GROMACS .gro file of C-alpha atoms in nm:
model
  427
    1UNK     CA    1   0.023  -0.005  -0.010
    2UNK     CA    2   0.312   0.222   0.058
    3UNK     CA    3   0.414   0.185  -0.299
    4UNK     CA    4   0.064   0.256  -0.399
    5UNK     CA    5   0.043   0.577  -0.215
    6UNK     CA    6   0.397   0.675  -0.357
    7UNK     CA    7   0.280   0.623  -0.716
    8UNK     CA    8  -0.048   0.817  -0.632
    9UNK     CA    9   0.162   1.089  -0.490
   10UNK     CA   10   0.390   1.122  -0.796
   11UNK     CA   11   0.110   1.124  -1.024
   12UNK     CA   12  -0.063   1.392  -0.798
   13UNK     CA   13   0.246   1.629  -0.819
   14UNK     CA   14   0.234   1.607  -1.203
   15UNK     CA   15  -0.140   1.648  -1.201
   16UNK     CA   16  -0.110   1.962  -0.983
   17UNK     CA   17   0.113   2.127  -1.228
   18UNK     CA   18  -0.100   2.019  -1.517
   19UNK     CA   19  -0.406   2.156  -1.354
   20UNK     CA   20  -0.237   2.469  -1.276
   21UNK     CA   21  -0.170   2.541  -1.620
   22UNK     CA   22  -0.535   2.443  -1.712
   23UNK     CA   23  -0.653   2.675  -1.456
   24UNK     CA   24  -0.405   2.952  -1.578
   25UNK     CA   25  -0.625   2.946  -1.903
   26UNK     CA   26  -0.945   3.055  -1.716
   27UNK     CA   27  -0.723   3.328  -1.533
   28UNK     CA   28  -0.607   3.455  -1.869
   29UNK     CA   29  -0.965   3.444  -2.020
   30UNK     CA   30  -1.067   3.644  -1.707
   31UNK     CA   31  -0.770   3.888  -1.723
   32UNK     CA   32  -0.816   3.952  -2.083
   33UNK     CA   33  -1.218   3.929  -2.133
   34UNK     CA   34  -1.359   3.954  -1.786
   35UNK     CA   35  -1.741   3.870  -1.823
   36UNK     CA   36  -1.776   4.017  -2.169
   37UNK     CA   37  -1.902   3.846  -2.478
   38UNK     CA   38  -1.566   3.727  -2.600
   39UNK     CA   39  -1.504   3.538  -2.260
   40UNK     CA   40  -1.868   3.380  -2.294
   41UNK     CA   41  -1.781   3.270  -2.650
   42UNK     CA   42  -1.459   3.119  -2.569
   43UNK     CA   43  -1.614   2.914  -2.271
   44UNK     CA   44  -1.927   2.831  -2.484
   45UNK     CA   45  -1.745   2.708  -2.786
   46UNK     CA   46  -1.515   2.460  -2.576
   47UNK     CA   47  -1.824   2.309  -2.422
   48UNK     CA   48  -1.910   2.046  -2.671
   49UNK     CA   49  -1.551   1.952  -2.788
   50UNK     CA   50  -1.459   1.916  -2.422
   51UNK     CA   51  -1.783   1.696  -2.343
   52UNK     CA   52  -1.704   1.461  -2.621
   53UNK     CA   53  -1.320   1.439  -2.538
   54UNK     CA   54  -1.434   1.372  -2.176
   55UNK     CA   55  -1.735   1.145  -2.227
   56UNK     CA   56  -1.650   0.946  -2.533
   57UNK     CA   57  -1.249   0.920  -2.442
   58UNK     CA   58  -1.334   0.838  -2.083
   59UNK     CA   59  -1.594   0.564  -2.180
   60UNK     CA   60  -1.399   0.378  -2.446
   61UNK     CA   61  -1.078   0.395  -2.258
   62UNK     CA   62  -1.238   0.260  -1.914
   63UNK     CA   63  -1.422  -0.032  -2.122
   64UNK     CA   64  -1.081  -0.100  -2.300
   65UNK     CA   65  -0.892  -0.153  -1.964
   66UNK     CA   66  -1.199  -0.366  -1.820
   67UNK     CA   67  -1.180  -0.600  -2.129
   68UNK     CA   68  -0.800  -0.611  -2.157
   69UNK     CA   69  -0.772  -0.747  -1.816
   70UNK     CA   70  -1.044  -1.014  -1.852
   71UNK     CA   71  -0.967  -1.110  -2.211
   72UNK     CA   72  -0.834  -1.433  -2.301
   73UNK     CA   73  -0.733  -1.361  -2.656
   74UNK     CA   74  -0.399  -1.215  -2.771
   75UNK     CA   75  -0.356  -0.878  -2.610
   76UNK     CA   76  -0.151  -0.729  -2.911
   77UNK     CA   77  -0.450  -0.802  -3.137
   78UNK     CA   78  -0.708  -0.673  -2.899
   79UNK     CA   79  -0.502  -0.348  -2.868
   80UNK     CA   80  -0.503  -0.300  -3.245
   81UNK     CA   81  -0.870  -0.373  -3.277
   82UNK     CA   82  -0.942  -0.122  -2.974
   83UNK     CA   83  -0.728   0.151  -3.148
   84UNK     CA   84  -0.911   0.112  -3.462
   85UNK     CA   85  -1.245   0.126  -3.288
   86UNK     CA   86  -1.144   0.426  -3.087
   87UNK     CA   87  -1.028   0.602  -3.415
   88UNK     CA   88  -1.353   0.538  -3.600
   89UNK     CA   89  -1.552   0.654  -3.318
   90UNK     CA   90  -1.373   0.979  -3.280
   91UNK     CA   91  -1.361   1.061  -3.634
   92UNK     CA   92  -1.728   0.975  -3.691
   93UNK     CA   93  -1.860   1.175  -3.410
   94UNK     CA   94  -1.635   1.491  -3.485
   95UNK     CA   95  -1.723   1.499  -3.851
   96UNK     CA   96  -2.095   1.490  -3.775
   97UNK     CA   97  -2.068   1.759  -3.513
   98UNK     CA   98  -1.870   1.973  -3.768
   99UNK     CA   99  -2.109   1.928  -4.050
  100UNK     CA  100  -2.405   2.029  -3.816
  101UNK     CA  101  -2.236   2.320  -3.668
  102UNK     CA  102  -2.511   2.570  -3.684
  103UNK     CA  103  -2.797   2.316  -3.569
  104UNK     CA  104  -2.589   2.213  -3.291
  105UNK     CA  105  -2.521   2.576  -3.162
  106UNK     CA  106  -2.859   2.688  -3.204
  107UNK     CA  107  -2.990   2.392  -3.013
  108UNK     CA  108  -2.776   2.396  -2.715
  109UNK     CA  109  -2.703   2.784  -2.690
  110UNK     CA  110  -3.020   2.943  -2.856
  111UNK     CA  111  -3.006   3.253  -2.595
  112UNK     CA  112  -2.660   3.383  -2.756
  113UNK     CA  113  -2.668   3.732  -2.893
  114UNK     CA  114  -2.560   3.781  -3.242
  115UNK     CA  115  -2.189   3.875  -3.143
  116UNK     CA  116  -2.163   3.580  -2.923
  117UNK     CA  117  -2.297   3.343  -3.175
  118UNK     CA  118  -2.058   3.459  -3.444
  119UNK     CA  119  -1.771   3.440  -3.207
  120UNK     CA  120  -1.873   3.107  -3.067
  121UNK     CA  121  -1.896   2.947  -3.416
  122UNK     CA  122  -1.565   3.056  -3.536
  123UNK     CA  123  -1.411   2.938  -3.221
  124UNK     CA  124  -1.607   2.599  -3.247
  125UNK     CA  125  -1.475   2.540  -3.588
  126UNK     CA  126  -1.126   2.553  -3.468
  127UNK     CA  127  -1.175   2.356  -3.145
  128UNK     CA  128  -1.403   2.084  -3.268
  129UNK     CA  129  -1.144   1.900  -3.505
  130UNK     CA  130  -0.916   1.876  -3.179
  131UNK     CA  131  -1.167   1.623  -3.040
  132UNK     CA  132  -1.035   1.348  -3.276
  133UNK     CA  133  -0.692   1.383  -3.123
  134UNK     CA  134  -0.804   1.436  -2.759
  135UNK     CA  135  -1.020   1.100  -2.764
  136UNK     CA  136  -0.721   0.893  -2.900
  137UNK     CA  137  -0.495   1.065  -2.642
  138UNK     CA  138  -0.726   0.941  -2.362
  139UNK     CA  139  -0.717   0.597  -2.502
  140UNK     CA  140  -0.339   0.602  -2.554
  141UNK     CA  141  -0.294   0.734  -2.175
  142UNK     CA  142  -0.498   0.433  -2.079
  143UNK     CA  143  -0.251   0.207  -2.268
  144UNK     CA  144   0.023   0.361  -2.074
  145UNK     CA  145  -0.160   0.309  -1.741
  146UNK     CA  146  -0.227  -0.049  -1.775
  147UNK     CA  147   0.158  -0.100  -1.836
  148UNK     CA  148   0.241   0.089  -1.518
  149UNK     CA  149   0.351   0.402  -1.686
  150UNK     CA  150   0.129   0.630  -1.497
  151UNK     CA  151   0.369   0.933  -1.516
  152UNK     CA  152   0.365   0.967  -1.889
  153UNK     CA  153  -0.007   0.971  -1.932
  154UNK     CA  154  -0.005   1.269  -1.666
  155UNK     CA  155   0.267   1.454  -1.841
  156UNK     CA  156   0.085   1.447  -2.162
  157UNK     CA  157  -0.208   1.643  -1.988
  158UNK     CA  158   0.056   1.878  -1.855
  159UNK     CA  159   0.179   1.936  -2.209
  160UNK     CA  160  -0.170   1.985  -2.337
  161UNK     CA  161  -0.262   2.254  -2.091
  162UNK     CA  162   0.064   2.432  -2.081
  163UNK     CA  163   0.057   2.448  -2.482
  164UNK     CA  164  -0.295   2.549  -2.483
  165UNK     CA  165  -0.273   2.850  -2.243
  166UNK     CA  166   0.088   2.950  -2.383
  167UNK     CA  167  -0.030   2.963  -2.742
  168UNK     CA  168  -0.335   3.141  -2.660
  169UNK     CA  169  -0.178   3.411  -2.451
  170UNK     CA  170   0.116   3.458  -2.694
  171UNK     CA  171  -0.110   3.492  -3.011
  172UNK     CA  172  -0.381   3.693  -2.856
  173UNK     CA  173  -0.235   4.013  -2.964
  174UNK     CA  174  -0.220   3.900  -3.317
  175UNK     CA  175  -0.533   3.694  -3.365
  176UNK     CA  176  -0.745   3.825  -3.073
  177UNK     CA  177  -1.005   3.570  -2.944
  178UNK     CA  178  -0.929   3.340  -3.217
  179UNK     CA  179  -0.605   3.254  -3.042
  180UNK     CA  180  -0.806   3.036  -2.803
  181UNK     CA  181  -0.922   2.813  -3.095
  182UNK     CA  182  -0.574   2.797  -3.245
  183UNK     CA  183  -0.440   2.689  -2.890
  184UNK     CA  184  -0.698   2.413  -2.861
  185UNK     CA  185  -0.614   2.258  -3.175
  186UNK     CA  186  -0.240   2.286  -3.174
  187UNK     CA  187  -0.212   2.176  -2.802
  188UNK     CA  188  -0.421   1.851  -2.892
  189UNK     CA  189  -0.194   1.775  -3.183
  190UNK     CA  190   0.125   1.813  -2.941
  191UNK     CA  191  -0.033   1.582  -2.681
  192UNK     CA  192  -0.132   1.332  -2.945
  193UNK     CA  193   0.229   1.334  -3.113
  194UNK     CA  194   0.392   1.306  -2.764
  195UNK     CA  195   0.180   0.995  -2.642
  196UNK     CA  196   0.198   0.822  -2.980
  197UNK     CA  197   0.581   0.864  -3.002
  198UNK     CA  198   0.600   0.738  -2.633
  199UNK     CA  199   0.402   0.425  -2.729
  200UNK     CA  200   0.605   0.373  -3.032
  201UNK     CA  201   0.935   0.393  -2.819
  202UNK     CA  202   0.806   0.171  -2.534
  203UNK     CA  203   0.695  -0.100  -2.798
  204UNK     CA  204   0.428  -0.233  -2.583
  205UNK     CA  205   0.211  -0.345  -2.878
  206UNK     CA  206   0.177  -0.254  -3.248
  207UNK     CA  207  -0.037   0.060  -3.320
  208UNK     CA  208  -0.160  -0.046  -3.645
  209UNK     CA  209  -0.516  -0.007  -3.620
  210UNK     CA  210  -0.739  -0.305  -3.720
  211UNK     CA  211  -1.111  -0.259  -3.803
  212UNK     CA  212  -1.224  -0.622  -3.724
  213UNK     CA  213  -1.541  -0.675  -3.507
  214UNK     CA  214  -1.428  -0.935  -3.291
  215UNK     CA  215  -1.605  -1.068  -2.955
  216UNK     CA  216  -1.355  -0.862  -2.746
  217UNK     CA  217  -1.467  -0.533  -2.934
  218UNK     CA  218  -1.821  -0.620  -2.897
  219UNK     CA  219  -1.767  -0.658  -2.535
  220UNK     CA  220  -1.578  -0.327  -2.520
  221UNK     CA  221  -1.893  -0.169  -2.669
  222UNK     CA  222  -2.144  -0.326  -2.433
  223UNK     CA  223  -1.949  -0.200  -2.128
  224UNK     CA  224  -1.864   0.144  -2.286
  225UNK     CA  225  -2.210   0.239  -2.394
  226UNK     CA  226  -2.344   0.259  -2.051
  227UNK     CA  227  -2.049   0.412  -1.915
  228UNK     CA  228  -2.070   0.663  -2.195
  229UNK     CA  229  -2.435   0.750  -2.114
  230UNK     CA  230  -2.332   0.764  -1.730
  231UNK     CA  231  -2.056   1.006  -1.813
  232UNK     CA  232  -2.245   1.195  -2.035
  233UNK     CA  233  -2.506   1.255  -1.771
  234UNK     CA  234  -2.242   1.370  -1.535
  235UNK     CA  235  -2.068   1.601  -1.781
  236UNK     CA  236  -2.407   1.728  -1.873
  237UNK     CA  237  -2.357   1.936  -1.550
  238UNK     CA  238  -2.116   2.166  -1.750
  239UNK     CA  239  -2.346   2.178  -2.057
  240UNK     CA  240  -2.654   2.255  -1.840
  241UNK     CA  241  -2.444   2.531  -1.664
  242UNK     CA  242  -2.394   2.691  -1.999
  243UNK     CA  243  -2.755   2.650  -2.120
  244UNK     CA  244  -2.916   2.790  -1.784
  245UNK     CA  245  -2.659   3.062  -1.769
  246UNK     CA  246  -2.737   3.205  -2.120
  247UNK     CA  247  -3.074   3.265  -2.006
  248UNK     CA  248  -2.928   3.514  -1.748
  249UNK     CA  249  -2.773   3.863  -1.806
  250UNK     CA  250  -2.459   4.015  -1.653
  251UNK     CA  251  -2.192   3.774  -1.805
  252UNK     CA  252  -2.361   3.487  -1.610
  253UNK     CA  253  -2.182   3.229  -1.843
  254UNK     CA  254  -1.855   3.341  -1.742
  255UNK     CA  255  -1.927   3.386  -1.374
  256UNK     CA  256  -2.058   3.036  -1.349
  257UNK     CA  257  -1.756   2.911  -1.543
  258UNK     CA  258  -1.507   3.078  -1.329
  259UNK     CA  259  -1.671   2.989  -1.011
  260UNK     CA  260  -1.707   2.616  -1.098
  261UNK     CA  261  -1.356   2.576  -1.242
  262UNK     CA  262  -1.209   2.703  -0.914
  263UNK     CA  263  -1.430   2.490  -0.693
  264UNK     CA  264  -1.339   2.189  -0.914
  265UNK     CA  265  -0.956   2.258  -0.901
  266UNK     CA  266  -0.862   2.053  -0.588
  267UNK     CA  267  -1.102   1.795  -0.679
  268UNK     CA  268  -0.963   1.745  -1.026
  269UNK     CA  269  -0.613   1.705  -0.897
  270UNK     CA  270  -0.674   1.448  -0.657
  271UNK     CA  271  -0.942   1.240  -0.842
  272UNK     CA  272  -0.736   1.241  -1.160
  273UNK     CA  273  -0.436   1.096  -0.955
  274UNK     CA  274  -0.653   0.856  -0.766
  275UNK     CA  275  -0.855   0.718  -1.067
  276UNK     CA  276  -0.554   0.699  -1.288
  277UNK     CA  277  -0.366   0.469  -1.044
  278UNK     CA  278  -0.668   0.304  -0.867
  279UNK     CA  279  -0.885   0.179  -1.180
  280UNK     CA  280  -0.620  -0.034  -1.349
  281UNK     CA  281  -0.531  -0.182  -0.997
  282UNK     CA  282  -0.878  -0.221  -0.922
  283UNK     CA  283  -0.990  -0.385  -1.232
  284UNK     CA  284  -0.694  -0.646  -1.195
  285UNK     CA  285  -0.784  -0.729  -0.850
  286UNK     CA  286  -1.147  -0.758  -0.931
  287UNK     CA  287  -1.048  -0.998  -1.212
  288UNK     CA  288  -0.841  -1.200  -0.963
  289UNK     CA  289  -1.144  -1.219  -0.726
  290UNK     CA  290  -0.951  -1.047  -0.452
  291UNK     CA  291  -1.249  -0.902  -0.259
  292UNK     CA  292  -1.056  -0.820   0.048
  293UNK     CA  293  -0.817  -0.586  -0.150
  294UNK     CA  294  -1.110  -0.439  -0.326
  295UNK     CA  295  -1.292  -0.346   0.000
  296UNK     CA  296  -0.967  -0.220   0.152
  297UNK     CA  297  -0.938   0.023  -0.142
  298UNK     CA  298  -1.282   0.147  -0.144
  299UNK     CA  299  -1.284   0.243   0.241
  300UNK     CA  300  -0.947   0.384   0.239
  301UNK     CA  301  -1.025   0.595  -0.065
  302UNK     CA  302  -1.328   0.728   0.085
  303UNK     CA  303  -1.162   0.813   0.412
  304UNK     CA  304  -0.876   0.999   0.230
  305UNK     CA  305  -1.141   1.208   0.050
  306UNK     CA  306  -1.324   1.307   0.366
  307UNK     CA  307  -0.965   1.400   0.517
  308UNK     CA  308  -0.912   1.608   0.196
  309UNK     CA  309  -1.228   1.767   0.089
  310UNK     CA  310  -1.395   1.864   0.415
  311UNK     CA  311  -1.115   2.107   0.541
  312UNK     CA  312  -1.069   2.238   0.156
  313UNK     CA  313  -1.456   2.287   0.151
  314UNK     CA  314  -1.467   2.497   0.466
  315UNK     CA  315  -1.160   2.700   0.377
  316UNK     CA  316  -1.281   2.780   0.029
  317UNK     CA  317  -1.627   2.873   0.159
  318UNK     CA  318  -1.531   3.115   0.430
  319UNK     CA  319  -1.228   3.258   0.244
  320UNK     CA  320  -1.423   3.291  -0.090
  321UNK     CA  321  -1.383   3.653  -0.174
  322UNK     CA  322  -1.030   3.682  -0.093
  323UNK     CA  323  -0.960   3.372  -0.298
  324UNK     CA  324  -1.170   3.502  -0.598
  325UNK     CA  325  -0.968   3.831  -0.580
  326UNK     CA  326  -0.640   3.668  -0.562
  327UNK     CA  327  -0.705   3.412  -0.855
  328UNK     CA  328  -0.917   3.641  -1.085
  329UNK     CA  329  -0.891   4.003  -0.966
  330UNK     CA  330  -0.698   4.186  -1.229
  331UNK     CA  331  -0.734   4.317  -1.580
  332UNK     CA  332  -1.092   4.312  -1.690
  333UNK     CA  333  -1.203   4.124  -1.379
  334UNK     CA  334  -1.271   4.397  -1.130
  335UNK     CA  335  -1.461   4.431  -0.806
  336UNK     CA  336  -1.802   4.377  -0.985
  337UNK     CA  337  -1.706   4.075  -1.124
  338UNK     CA  338  -1.554   3.949  -0.797
  339UNK     CA  339  -1.889   4.028  -0.608
  340UNK     CA  340  -2.081   3.839  -0.880
  341UNK     CA  341  -1.864   3.542  -0.874
  342UNK     CA  342  -1.807   3.494  -0.485
  343UNK     CA  343  -2.162   3.352  -0.387
  344UNK     CA  344  -2.158   3.121  -0.676
  345UNK     CA  345  -1.823   3.010  -0.592
  346UNK     CA  346  -1.933   2.960  -0.230
  347UNK     CA  347  -2.231   2.753  -0.338
  348UNK     CA  348  -2.013   2.534  -0.564
  349UNK     CA  349  -1.777   2.449  -0.306
  350UNK     CA  350  -2.035   2.229  -0.113
  351UNK     CA  351  -2.043   1.981  -0.405
  352UNK     CA  352  -1.667   1.912  -0.394
  353UNK     CA  353  -1.663   1.601  -0.201
  354UNK     CA  354  -1.983   1.464  -0.345
  355UNK     CA  355  -1.864   1.476  -0.704
  356UNK     CA  356  -1.512   1.336  -0.615
  357UNK     CA  357  -1.673   1.040  -0.416
  358UNK     CA  358  -1.920   0.967  -0.680
  359UNK     CA  359  -1.627   0.958  -0.950
  360UNK     CA  360  -1.446   0.717  -0.718
  361UNK     CA  361  -1.734   0.490  -0.615
  362UNK     CA  362  -1.848   0.465  -0.970
  363UNK     CA  363  -1.506   0.309  -1.069
  364UNK     CA  364  -1.600   0.020  -0.840
  365UNK     CA  365  -1.931  -0.039  -1.029
  366UNK     CA  366  -1.732  -0.058  -1.348
  367UNK     CA  367  -1.486  -0.293  -1.209
  368UNK     CA  368  -1.747  -0.532  -1.108
  369UNK     CA  369  -1.914  -0.521  -1.447
  370UNK     CA  370  -2.209  -0.306  -1.343
  371UNK     CA  371  -2.201  -0.003  -1.560
  372UNK     CA  372  -2.605   0.031  -1.581
  373UNK     CA  373  -2.670   0.120  -1.216
  374UNK     CA  374  -2.456   0.450  -1.218
  375UNK     CA  375  -2.628   0.552  -1.539
  376UNK     CA  376  -2.975   0.539  -1.378
  377UNK     CA  377  -2.869   0.722  -1.057
  378UNK     CA  378  -2.696   0.973  -1.270
  379UNK     CA  379  -2.989   1.024  -1.508
  380UNK     CA  380  -3.216   1.075  -1.198
  381UNK     CA  381  -2.967   1.318  -1.029
  382UNK     CA  382  -2.860   1.528  -1.328
  383UNK     CA  383  -3.171   1.549  -1.530
  384UNK     CA  384  -3.420   1.517  -1.264
  385UNK     CA  385  -3.312   1.674  -0.934
  386UNK     CA  386  -3.060   1.904  -1.081
  387UNK     CA  387  -3.286   2.063  -1.331
  388UNK     CA  388  -3.582   2.080  -1.083
  389UNK     CA  389  -3.372   2.269  -0.821
  390UNK     CA  390  -3.226   2.511  -1.098
  391UNK     CA  391  -3.594   2.556  -1.252
  392UNK     CA  392  -3.734   2.632  -0.876
  393UNK     CA  393  -3.443   2.866  -0.755
  394UNK     CA  394  -3.324   3.043  -1.093
  395UNK     CA  395  -3.571   3.326  -1.070
  396UNK     CA  396  -3.492   3.416  -0.691
  397UNK     CA  397  -3.126   3.310  -0.680
  398UNK     CA  398  -2.994   3.377  -1.036
  399UNK     CA  399  -2.666   3.195  -1.112
  400UNK     CA  400  -2.627   3.062  -0.767
  401UNK     CA  401  -2.926   2.838  -0.840
  402UNK     CA  402  -2.707   2.658  -1.097
  403UNK     CA  403  -2.458   2.581  -0.826
  404UNK     CA  404  -2.718   2.464  -0.564
  405UNK     CA  405  -2.873   2.233  -0.835
  406UNK     CA  406  -2.519   2.068  -0.851
  407UNK     CA  407  -2.467   2.042  -0.476
  408UNK     CA  408  -2.819   1.870  -0.405
  409UNK     CA  409  -2.824   1.649  -0.701
  410UNK     CA  410  -2.455   1.526  -0.647
  411UNK     CA  411  -2.517   1.463  -0.285
  412UNK     CA  412  -2.823   1.241  -0.372
  413UNK     CA  413  -2.638   1.053  -0.639
  414UNK     CA  414  -2.355   0.968  -0.397
  415UNK     CA  415  -2.569   0.852  -0.128
  416UNK     CA  416  -2.763   0.640  -0.390
  417UNK     CA  417  -2.446   0.482  -0.519
  418UNK     CA  418  -2.297   0.416  -0.178
  419UNK     CA  419  -2.614   0.270  -0.041
  420UNK     CA  420  -2.650   0.038  -0.330
  421UNK     CA  421  -2.291  -0.070  -0.327
  422UNK     CA  422  -2.328  -0.153   0.054
  423UNK     CA  423  -2.634  -0.357  -0.010
  424UNK     CA  424  -2.503  -0.549  -0.317
  425UNK     CA  425  -2.133  -0.593  -0.242
  426UNK     CA  426  -2.089  -0.509   0.124
  427UNK     CA  427  -1.844  -0.229   0.043
   0.00000   0.00000   0.00000
């Protein structure tokens, strides 16, 4: 277990640096554009590419790892066929979403004004092609992880985030808001090249894609589809933020984005580190039938999260205004923007533990081959409870209602997952 914690610690350090660069992107947007239309356009345009990257890439990679550890067929052939499957899925989805650019933007973000829509569309056309590389990069990172090379997959995220913000900031004076679209595409390409070169050098398996539909690939899709829908429902939090915020005035899209990203920062650092290391190990132990180790991982992980997130939540809540001022308070982000963002940030903080714990517990469901139950609970939470809370509170609480919707629905989702896991597997 000490070795296990050292690995998590090493990955966590790299993730802290990577997430800092990712967060610097939000700081740069706030500094340059505050809560104006260009800021809203950047945030809105990145919503769908990022959604596909996290949902499709995450689902296919999680399913790939599950089948990899339980498959009795040749590992090299399975890797080639999985690579071909992920490539086809990424290209197919991206091409469809590019061809349907206007209908997609008009459907999800119908309340954008003319200037916001024009800027959003231009940025979307830059950002959407990067989804192909991002989904493939997620899968390649999973291949590194199952071979114990956790640091390299984390380094890839560091490269992506650092290049994204560096390119965007460097090119803003020349290309204006379009610099963020260029940054998204070029940084994704750099990450993909880095991972592909690393895999070629490591020579784990051949990366020549195969498009054969074998039993293993059918199993991959059987596992991936429920995970995809479950992940989609959780990632729909971000889409719902954007849709709900566009109905409000006063730069609400930017305010909600800045507040949610800041509250998610500690959660993202720790959960990325834990899930990067835990899931391959968990999947392996579950395949071996080692229930004792699985239960120990479950309990120890939740205790660590309580110890980490409860103090972090309280500190962030009571020192919200100085934190917002310190992080964002410069350039176009003045006192008015600070006062608008602070209460939304305070509300989002209460979801920190519940979102992290939900992500963690869900991995145990996946390892046990039960990917449908988390989907059902997520759908109830995100589209039932979350939307109901927002609908009931948005007129009286404004942007803060969006945060409270997340808090209440995330808490109920976690409680349902924990209760069912306790009843079903004695976890």
